[in-house]
Amino acid sequence: MNALLIYPEFPDTFWSFKHALKFIRKRASSPPLGLLTVAAMLPPEWTKRLIDVNVTKLTEKDLAWADYALISGMVVQRESALQITSRCKELDVKVVAGGPLFTSEYEQFEEVDHFVLNEAEVTLPPFLADLEQGRAKRVYTTSEFPDIQKTPVPLWELADLDRYASMSIQFSRGCPYNCEFCNVTALFGHRPRTKTAQQIIAELNGLYDLGWRGPVFFVDDNLIGNKRCLKNELLPALIEWQKDKGGIPFNTEVSINLADDEELMQMMVEAGFDTVFIGIETPDEDSLTECSKNQNKNRDLVEDVKRIQRTGLQVQGGFIIGFDHDTPSIFQRQIDFIQKSGIVTAMVGLLQAPPGTRLYERLKREGRLLDRISGDNVDGTTNIIPKMNLDTLREGYENILGHIYSPEHYYERVKTFLREYKPPKIKAPLDFEHVLAFFRSIYRLGIMDKARVHYWKLLLWTLFRRPALFPLAVTFAIYGHHFRQVCELHVLS
Ligand code: B12
């Protein structure tokens, strides 16, 4: 059996980092971990190949080779997924689809032969058994959340690692919180299910043995969802693992209560974590109450962010506009918050209601749901009828993005962050490609760019005030270029 695993293309979005990746000559941020995990669950006698359309072309020859095409994706990859399934159909290749896009909205994909939805640990074995007997059904689904201690090591060898900026690894699935707009709990449940530390070390060793020396993203919904397990098992194992590795930086997603646990922060830094993404959402307490983001309430959120930064963890943040409690003052308050906190990578989106969330159900009851979500939460679109006038909301949203990603305020925020940030102990050694990226940035951002004065000011300031953070300053200048391009493309055009 020839199985072709296909990952559809991401559009040019905030998280695609397309305009930044060019500087380091990489094609995509990370390989499709879901497909590589599924590949490891397929029968060993099957021949498997991966085509990630973000890094390579899907040719007719590839499709002619395949007996089955196995497609994954997120909602944001919908268009590309539709095109790929049509191409498969034209060439009579059977299509099996799974992953978050299909789990959320499989009904729209008429050309797919089999949907293997939810977590493949549960749904793939019955599909494979039925397939062998020649009676595979169209849809396999479950409400069960599997024990991921049995999940096999992903088949990274199927991916061309050199084309990616980062690798992904997953320790846990699920999140203990109950935010109204988030579909993580619908997809993965409330109780964080963890792998064992030995599984993670085996996965890291697998990547290391394949020659990977760059950053690794722990793609957990909330890495600190089970703190006890983290402190007693995973982090000690990671600290030990890093000892003879010469620096593999990690990043992940956590909740803001990380700031309350000094010991946990210190251990994470020692283990090699240098960046965490946190859902901050809003500085407005009423809106936090509205969306049940209780873990963010009754805190000095700016101070929490700074405490995390001072320990040596860069904070990236998610922000949402359009809660029922938002009044037009929210726009300036969000700007002030973002600028003051020094959150350089600030993902600001309009509130959207993905299917499966409590928000979706509430707005449906209230008759306030419009269309499906675009899947890109930084494109200024929404599928809800907000309480605030939509034009006011959109205009305020555009103002926020225009402000925080204008060269002046963006570079100023980078400085605010660099002032606070404690340089991490574990850094990836600078490779030749990163040195070249610096020279490319000089040409592109220091000579050709309208904002070149800000670029040079930042580099000189960093050189004199925070020299250890110079490479990071260059990285941020490059990110800023990407964010400006994306904002101009989608929102500010
Ligand atoms: C890593 C990640 C990313 C990376 C993607 C890197 C990459 N190349 O894949 C980055 C940072 C780029 C990213 C961006 C975004 N992401 Co994202 N991301 C994740 C995250 C945290 C982990 C994904 C992962 O690797 N999981 C580990 C693997 C093992 O799990 P899996 O992919 O789900 O695969 C399992 C099953 O789904 C199934 N399966 C998967 N594929 C297939 C295929 C077949 C054939 C079969 C049978 C089974 C199967 O089997 C696997 C094993 O159980 C998830 C949350 C999550 N917990 O999954 C969100 C998630 C996938 N992202 C999401 C979203 C919305 C986004 C963004 C729009 C913004 C945002 N909120 O983060 C952007 C859009 C992307 C863009 N470029 O514009 C949503 C998707 C919702 C949806 N229904 O599509 C999720 C679920 C998080 C959420 N609740 O918001 N993301």
JSON list of N, CA, C and O in Angstrom, two decimals, residues 209-250:
[
{"chain": "A", "resi": 209, "resn": "ASP", "atom": "N", "xyz": [19.14, 12.64, 16.76]},
{"chain": "A", "resi": 209, "resn": "ASP", "atom": "CA", "xyz": [19.86, 11.66, 15.94]},
{"chain": "A", "resi": 209, "resn": "ASP", "atom": "C", "xyz": [19.71, 11.94, 14.46]},
{"chain": "A", "resi": 209, "resn": "ASP", "atom": "O", "xyz": [20.56, 11.58, 13.66]},
{"chain": "A", "resi": 210, "resn": "LEU", "atom": "N", "xyz": [18.60, 12.60, 14.09]},
{"chain": "A", "resi": 210, "resn": "LEU", "atom": "CA", "xyz": [18.44, 12.97, 12.68]},
{"chain": "A", "resi": 210, "resn": "LEU", "atom": "C", "xyz": [19.23, 14.24, 12.34]},
{"chain": "A", "resi": 210, "resn": "LEU", "atom": "O", "xyz": [19.14, 14.75, 11.24]},
{"chain": "A", "resi": 211, "resn": "GLY", "atom": "N", "xyz": [19.92, 14.79, 13.33]},
{"chain": "A", "resi": 211, "resn": "GLY", "atom": "CA", "xyz": [20.77, 15.95, 13.09]},
{"chain": "A", "resi": 211, "resn": "GLY", "atom": "C", "xyz": [20.13, 17.27, 13.44]},
{"chain": "A", "resi": 211, "resn": "GLY", "atom": "O", "xyz": [20.68, 18.33, 13.16]},
{"chain": "A", "resi": 212, "resn": "TRP", "atom": "N", "xyz": [18.93, 17.24, 14.07]},
{"chain": "A", "resi": 212, "resn": "TRP", "atom": "CA", "xyz": [18.26, 18.50, 14.38]},
{"chain": "A", "resi": 212, "resn": "TRP", "atom": "C", "xyz": [18.95, 19.21, 15.54]},
{"chain": "A", "resi": 212, "resn": "TRP", "atom": "O", "xyz": [19.18, 18.62, 16.60]},
{"chain": "A", "resi": 213, "resn": "ARG", "atom": "N", "xyz": [19.33, 20.47, 15.35]},
{"chain": "A", "resi": 213, "resn": "ARG", "atom": "CA", "xyz": [19.99, 21.24, 16.41]},
{"chain": "A", "resi": 213, "resn": "ARG", "atom": "C", "xyz": [19.27, 22.57, 16.69]},
{"chain": "A", "resi": 213, "resn": "ARG", "atom": "O", "xyz": [19.77, 23.40, 17.44]},
{"chain": "A", "resi": 214, "resn": "GLY", "atom": "N", "xyz": [18.14, 22.78, 16.05]},
{"chain": "A", "resi": 214, "resn": "GLY", "atom": "CA", "xyz": [17.44, 24.06, 16.19]},
{"chain": "A", "resi": 214, "resn": "GLY", "atom": "C", "xyz": [16.39, 24.01, 17.29]},
{"chain": "A", "resi": 214, "resn": "GLY", "atom": "O", "xyz": [16.33, 23.09, 18.10]},
{"chain": "A", "resi": 215, "resn": "PRO", "atom": "N", "xyz": [15.51, 25.02, 17.32]},
{"chain": "A", "resi": 215, "resn": "PRO", "atom": "CA", "xyz": [14.48, 25.10, 18.35]},
{"chain": "A", "resi": 215, "resn": "PRO", "atom": "C", "xyz": [13.41, 24.01, 18.25]},
{"chain": "A", "resi": 215, "resn": "PRO", "atom": "O", "xyz": [13.16, 23.49, 17.17]},
{"chain": "A", "resi": 216, "resn": "VAL", "atom": "N", "xyz": [12.81, 23.72, 19.39]},
{"chain": "A", "resi": 216, "resn": "VAL", "atom": "CA", "xyz": [11.73, 22.73, 19.44]},
{"chain": "A", "resi": 216, "resn": "VAL", "atom": "C", "xyz": [10.53, 23.36, 20.15]},
{"chain": "A", "resi": 216, "resn": "VAL", "atom": "O", "xyz": [10.66, 23.92, 21.23]},
{"chain": "A", "resi": 217, "resn": "PHE", "atom": "N", "xyz": [9.37, 23.29, 19.49]},
{"chain": "A", "resi": 217, "resn": "PHE", "atom": "CA", "xyz": [8.13, 23.86, 20.00]},
{"chain": "A", "resi": 217, "resn": "PHE", "atom": "C", "xyz": [7.32, 22.75, 20.67]},
{"chain": "A", "resi": 217, "resn": "PHE", "atom": "O", "xyz": [6.93, 21.79, 20.01]},
{"chain": "A", "resi": 218, "resn": "PHE", "atom": "N", "xyz": [7.09, 22.88, 21.98]},
{"chain": "A", "resi": 218, "resn": "PHE", "atom": "CA", "xyz": [6.18, 21.95, 22.67]},
{"chain": "A", "resi": 218, "resn": "PHE", "atom": "C", "xyz": [4.77, 22.45, 22.39]},
{"chain": "A", "resi": 218, "resn": "PHE", "atom": "O", "xyz": [4.36, 23.47, 22.94]},
{"chain": "A", "resi": 219, "resn": "VAL", "atom": "N", "xyz": [4.04, 21.73, 21.53]},
{"chain": "A", "resi": 219, "resn": "VAL", "atom": "CA", "xyz": [2.76, 22.25, 21.03]},
{"chain": "A", "resi": 219, "resn": "VAL", "atom": "C", "xyz": [1.59, 21.98, 21.97]},
{"chain": "A", "resi": 219, "resn": "VAL", "atom": "O", "xyz": [0.44, 21.90, 21.54]},
{"chain": "A", "resi": 220, "resn": "ASP", "atom": "N", "xyz": [1.87, 21.85, 23.25]},
{"chain": "A", "resi": 220, "resn": "ASP", "atom": "CA", "xyz": [0.79, 21.57, 24.21]},
{"chain": "A", "resi": 220, "resn": "ASP", "atom": "C", "xyz": [-0.19, 22.74, 24.27]},
{"chain": "A", "resi": 220, "resn": "ASP", "atom": "O", "xyz": [0.20, 23.90, 24.11]},
{"chain": "A", "resi": 221, "resn": "ASP", "atom": "N", "xyz": [-1.44, 22.43, 24.57]},
{"chain": "A", "resi": 221, "resn": "ASP", "atom": "CA", "xyz": [-2.44, 23.49, 24.70]},
{"chain": "A", "resi": 221, "resn": "ASP", "atom": "C", "xyz": [-2.11, 24.34, 25.91]},
{"chain": "A", "resi": 221, "resn": "ASP", "atom": "O", "xyz": [-2.35, 25.55, 25.93]},
{"chain": "A", "resi": 222, "resn": "ASN", "atom": "N", "xyz": [-1.62, 23.70, 26.96]},
{"chain": "A", "resi": 222, "resn": "ASN", "atom": "CA", "xyz": [-1.16, 24.43, 28.14]},
{"chain": "A", "resi": 222, "resn": "ASN", "atom": "C", "xyz": [-0.16, 23.54, 28.86]},
{"chain": "A", "resi": 222, "resn": "ASN", "atom": "O", "xyz": [-0.54, 22.61, 29.57]},
{"chain": "A", "resi": 223, "resn": "LEU", "atom": "N", "xyz": [1.12, 23.82, 28.64]},
{"chain": "A", "resi": 223, "resn": "LEU", "atom": "CA", "xyz": [2.15, 22.91, 29.18]},
{"chain": "A", "resi": 223, "resn": "LEU", "atom": "C", "xyz": [2.06, 22.78, 30.70]},
{"chain": "A", "resi": 223, "resn": "LEU", "atom": "O", "xyz": [2.40, 21.75, 31.26]},
{"chain": "A", "resi": 224, "resn": "ILE", "atom": "N", "xyz": [1.57, 23.86, 31.37]},
{"chain": "A", "resi": 224, "resn": "ILE", "atom": "CA", "xyz": [1.55, 23.79, 32.84]},
{"chain": "A", "resi": 224, "resn": "ILE", "atom": "C", "xyz": [0.18, 23.32, 33.36]},
{"chain": "A", "resi": 224, "resn": "ILE", "atom": "O", "xyz": [-0.15, 23.52, 34.53]},
{"chain": "A", "resi": 225, "resn": "GLY", "atom": "N", "xyz": [-0.59, 22.66, 32.49]},
{"chain": "A", "resi": 225, "resn": "GLY", "atom": "CA", "xyz": [-1.90, 22.14, 32.89]},
{"chain": "A", "resi": 225, "resn": "GLY", "atom": "C", "xyz": [-1.77, 21.12, 34.01]},
{"chain": "A", "resi": 225, "resn": "GLY", "atom": "O", "xyz": [-2.66, 20.99, 34.84]},
{"chain": "A", "resi": 226, "resn": "ASN", "atom": "N", "xyz": [-0.69, 20.38, 34.04]},
{"chain": "A", "resi": 226, "resn": "ASN", "atom": "CA", "xyz": [-0.45, 19.43, 35.12]},
{"chain": "A", "resi": 226, "resn": "ASN", "atom": "C", "xyz": [0.94, 19.75, 35.71]},
{"chain": "A", "resi": 226, "resn": "ASN", "atom": "O", "xyz": [1.96, 19.19, 35.31]},
{"chain": "A", "resi": 227, "resn": "LYS", "atom": "N", "xyz": [0.96, 20.70, 36.65]},
{"chain": "A", "resi": 227, "resn": "LYS", "atom": "CA", "xyz": [2.23, 21.22, 37.16]},
{"chain": "A", "resi": 227, "resn": "LYS", "atom": "C", "xyz": [3.05, 20.15, 37.89]},
{"chain": "A", "resi": 227, "resn": "LYS", "atom": "O", "xyz": [4.27, 20.13, 37.82]},
{"chain": "A", "resi": 228, "resn": "ARG", "atom": "N", "xyz": [2.33, 19.29, 38.62]},
{"chain": "A", "resi": 228, "resn": "ARG", "atom": "CA", "xyz": [3.04, 18.30, 39.44]},
{"chain": "A", "resi": 228, "resn": "ARG", "atom": "C", "xyz": [3.87, 17.38, 38.52]},
{"chain": "A", "resi": 228, "resn": "ARG", "atom": "O", "xyz": [5.06, 17.17, 38.74]},
{"chain": "A", "resi": 229, "resn": "CYS", "atom": "N", "xyz": [3.23, 16.94, 37.47]},
{"chain": "A", "resi": 229, "resn": "CYS", "atom": "CA", "xyz": [3.90, 16.04, 36.54]},
{"chain": "A", "resi": 229, "resn": "CYS", "atom": "C", "xyz": [5.07, 16.75, 35.85]},
{"chain": "A", "resi": 229, "resn": "CYS", "atom": "O", "xyz": [6.14, 16.18, 35.64]},
{"chain": "A", "resi": 230, "resn": "LEU", "atom": "N", "xyz": [4.85, 18.02, 35.58]},
{"chain": "A", "resi": 230, "resn": "LEU", "atom": "CA", "xyz": [5.88, 18.80, 34.91]},
{"chain": "A", "resi": 230, "resn": "LEU", "atom": "C", "xyz": [7.12, 18.95, 35.79]},
{"chain": "A", "resi": 230, "resn": "LEU", "atom": "O", "xyz": [8.25, 18.73, 35.36]},
{"chain": "A", "resi": 231, "resn": "LYS", "atom": "N", "xyz": [6.86, 19.33, 37.06]},
{"chain": "A", "resi": 231, "resn": "LYS", "atom": "CA", "xyz": [7.97, 19.58, 37.97]},
{"chain": "A", "resi": 231, "resn": "LYS", "atom": "C", "xyz": [8.69, 18.30, 38.38]},
{"chain": "A", "resi": 231, "resn": "LYS", "atom": "O", "xyz": [9.90, 18.29, 38.56]},
{"chain": "A", "resi": 232, "resn": "ASN", "atom": "N", "xyz": [7.92, 17.23, 38.57]},
{"chain": "A", "resi": 232, "resn": "ASN", "atom": "CA", "xyz": [8.54, 16.01, 39.09]},
{"chain": "A", "resi": 232, "resn": "ASN", "atom": "C", "xyz": [9.09, 15.12, 38.00]},
{"chain": "A", "resi": 232, "resn": "ASN", "atom": "O", "xyz": [10.02, 14.35, 38.25]},
{"chain": "A", "resi": 233, "resn": "GLU", "atom": "N", "xyz": [8.50, 15.21, 36.80]},
{"chain": "A", "resi": 233, "resn": "GLU", "atom": "CA", "xyz": [8.93, 14.25, 35.78]},
{"chain": "A", "resi": 233, "resn": "GLU", "atom": "C", "xyz": [9.57, 14.91, 34.56]},
{"chain": "A", "resi": 233, "resn": "GLU", "atom": "O", "xyz": [10.75, 14.73, 34.29]},
{"chain": "A", "resi": 234, "resn": "LEU", "atom": "N", "xyz": [8.78, 15.72, 33.83]},
{"chain": "A", "resi": 234, "resn": "LEU", "atom": "CA", "xyz": [9.30, 16.20, 32.55]},
{"chain": "A", "resi": 234, "resn": "LEU", "atom": "C", "xyz": [10.50, 17.14, 32.70]},
{"chain": "A", "resi": 234, "resn": "LEU", "atom": "O", "xyz": [11.54, 16.94, 32.06]},
{"chain": "A", "resi": 235, "resn": "LEU", "atom": "N", "xyz": [10.34, 18.19, 33.52]},
{"chain": "A", "resi": 235, "resn": "LEU", "atom": "CA", "xyz": [11.41, 19.20, 33.55]},
{"chain": "A", "resi": 235, "resn": "LEU", "atom": "C", "xyz": [12.74, 18.62, 34.05]},
{"chain": "A", "resi": 235, "resn": "LEU", "atom": "O", "xyz": [13.79, 18.88, 33.44]},
{"chain": "A", "resi": 236, "resn": "PRO", "atom": "N", "xyz": [12.75, 17.80, 35.14]},
{"chain": "A", "resi": 236, "resn": "PRO", "atom": "CA", "xyz": [14.03, 17.21, 35.53]},
{"chain": "A", "resi": 236, "resn": "PRO", "atom": "C", "xyz": [14.66, 16.40, 34.38]},
{"chain": "A", "resi": 236, "resn": "PRO", "atom": "O", "xyz": [15.87, 16.46, 34.16]},
{"chain": "A", "resi": 237, "resn": "ALA", "atom": "N", "xyz": [13.82, 15.69, 33.63]},
{"chain": "A", "resi": 237, "resn": "ALA", "atom": "CA", "xyz": [14.36, 14.88, 32.52]},
{"chain": "A", "resi": 237, "resn": "ALA", "atom": "C", "xyz": [14.92, 15.78, 31.42]},
{"chain": "A", "resi": 237, "resn": "ALA", "atom": "O", "xyz": [15.98, 15.49, 30.83]},
{"chain": "A", "resi": 238, "resn": "LEU", "atom": "N", "xyz": [14.24, 16.91, 31.16]},
{"chain": "A", "resi": 238, "resn": "LEU", "atom": "CA", "xyz": [14.73, 17.82, 30.11]},
{"chain": "A", "resi": 238, "resn": "LEU", "atom": "C", "xyz": [16.05, 18.48, 30.54]},
{"chain": "A", "resi": 238, "resn": "LEU", "atom": "O", "xyz": [16.96, 18.67, 29.73]},
{"chain": "A", "resi": 239, "resn": "ILE", "atom": "N", "xyz": [16.11, 18.85, 31.83]},
{"chain": "A", "resi": 239, "resn": "ILE", "atom": "CA", "xyz": [17.33, 19.50, 32.34]},
{"chain": "A", "resi": 239, "resn": "ILE", "atom": "C", "xyz": [18.51, 18.54, 32.16]},
{"chain": "A", "resi": 239, "resn": "ILE", "atom": "O", "xyz": [19.59, 18.92, 31.70]},
{"chain": "A", "resi": 240, "resn": "GLU", "atom": "N", "xyz": [18.29, 17.29, 32.48]},
{"chain": "A", "resi": 240, "resn": "GLU", "atom": "CA", "xyz": [19.34, 16.27, 32.33]},
{"chain": "A", "resi": 240, "resn": "GLU", "atom": "C", "xyz": [19.70, 16.10, 30.86]},
{"chain": "A", "resi": 240, "resn": "GLU", "atom": "O", "xyz": [20.87, 16.05, 30.49]},
{"chain": "A", "resi": 241, "resn": "TRP", "atom": "N", "xyz": [18.68, 16.05, 30.01]},
{"chain": "A", "resi": 241, "resn": "TRP", "atom": "CA", "xyz": [18.89, 15.81, 28.57]},
{"chain": "A", "resi": 241, "resn": "TRP", "atom": "C", "xyz": [19.72, 16.92, 27.93]},
{"chain": "A", "resi": 241, "resn": "TRP", "atom": "O", "xyz": [20.57, 16.67, 27.09]},
{"chain": "A", "resi": 242, "resn": "GLN", "atom": "N", "xyz": [19.46, 18.18, 28.39]},
{"chain": "A", "resi": 242, "resn": "GLN", "atom": "CA", "xyz": [20.15, 19.32, 27.77]},
{"chain": "A", "resi": 242, "resn": "GLN", "atom": "C", "xyz": [21.65, 19.30, 28.04]},
{"chain": "A", "resi": 242, "resn": "GLN", "atom": "O", "xyz": [22.43, 19.90, 27.29]},
{"chain": "A", "resi": 243, "resn": "LYS", "atom": "N", "xyz": [22.08, 18.59, 29.11]},
{"chain": "A", "resi": 243, "resn": "LYS", "atom": "CA", "xyz": [23.46, 18.75, 29.60]},
{"chain": "A", "resi": 243, "resn": "LYS", "atom": "C", "xyz": [24.53, 18.57, 28.54]},
{"chain": "A", "resi": 243, "resn": "LYS", "atom": "O", "xyz": [25.48, 19.32, 28.50]},
{"chain": "A", "resi": 244, "resn": "ASP", "atom": "N", "xyz": [24.37, 17.59, 27.66]},
{"chain": "A", "resi": 244, "resn": "ASP", "atom": "CA", "xyz": [25.44, 17.39, 26.66]},
{"chain": "A", "resi": 244, "resn": "ASP", "atom": "C", "xyz": [24.97, 17.76, 25.25]},
{"chain": "A", "resi": 244, "resn": "ASP", "atom": "O", "xyz": [25.48, 17.26, 24.27]},
{"chain": "A", "resi": 245, "resn": "LYS", "atom": "N", "xyz": [23.99, 18.67, 25.17]},
{"chain": "A", "resi": 245, "resn": "LYS", "atom": "CA", "xyz": [23.42, 18.94, 23.84]},
{"chain": "A", "resi": 245, "resn": "LYS", "atom": "C", "xyz": [23.88, 20.26, 23.22]},
{"chain": "A", "resi": 245, "resn": "LYS", "atom": "O", "xyz": [23.59, 20.54, 22.07]},
{"chain": "A", "resi": 246, "resn": "GLY", "atom": "N", "xyz": [24.52, 21.10, 23.97]},
{"chain": "A", "resi": 246, "resn": "GLY", "atom": "CA", "xyz": [25.01, 22.34, 23.38]},
{"chain": "A", "resi": 246, "resn": "GLY", "atom": "C", "xyz": [23.91, 23.34, 23.06]},
{"chain": "A", "resi": 246, "resn": "GLY", "atom": "O", "xyz": [24.12, 24.28, 22.30]},
{"chain": "A", "resi": 247, "resn": "GLY", "atom": "N", "xyz": [22.73, 23.14, 23.62]},
{"chain": "A", "resi": 247, "resn": "GLY", "atom": "CA", "xyz": [21.69, 24.18, 23.49]},
{"chain": "A", "resi": 247, "resn": "GLY", "atom": "C", "xyz": [20.63, 23.93, 22.45]},
{"chain": "A", "resi": 247, "resn": "GLY", "atom": "O", "xyz": [20.81, 24.22, 21.27]},
{"chain": "A", "resi": 248, "resn": "ILE", "atom": "N", "xyz": [19.50, 23.38, 22.88]},
{"chain": "A", "resi": 248, "resn": "ILE", "atom": "CA", "xyz": [18.32, 23.25, 22.00]},
{"chain": "A", "resi": 248, "resn": "ILE", "atom": "C", "xyz": [17.24, 24.07, 22.69]},
{"chain": "A", "resi": 248, "resn": "ILE", "atom": "O", "xyz": [16.70, 23.65, 23.72]},
{"chain": "A", "resi": 249, "resn": "PRO", "atom": "N", "xyz": [16.90, 25.26, 22.18]},
{"chain": "A", "resi": 249, "resn": "PRO", "atom": "CA", "xyz": [15.89, 26.07, 22.85]},
{"chain": "A", "resi": 249, "resn": "PRO", "atom": "C", "xyz": [14.47, 25.52, 22.64]},
{"chain": "A", "resi": 249, "resn": "PRO", "atom": "O", "xyz": [14.16, 25.02, 21.56]},
{"chain": "A", "resi": 250, "resn": "PHE", "atom": "N", "xyz": [13.65, 25.64, 23.69]},
{"chain": "A", "resi": 250, "resn": "PHE", "atom": "CA", "xyz": [12.27, 25.18, 23.62]},
{"chain": "A", "resi": 250, "resn": "PHE", "atom": "C", "xyz": [11.33, 26.37, 23.74]},
{"chain": "A", "resi": 250, "resn": "PHE", "atom": "O", "xyz": [11.64, 27.36, 24.40]}
]
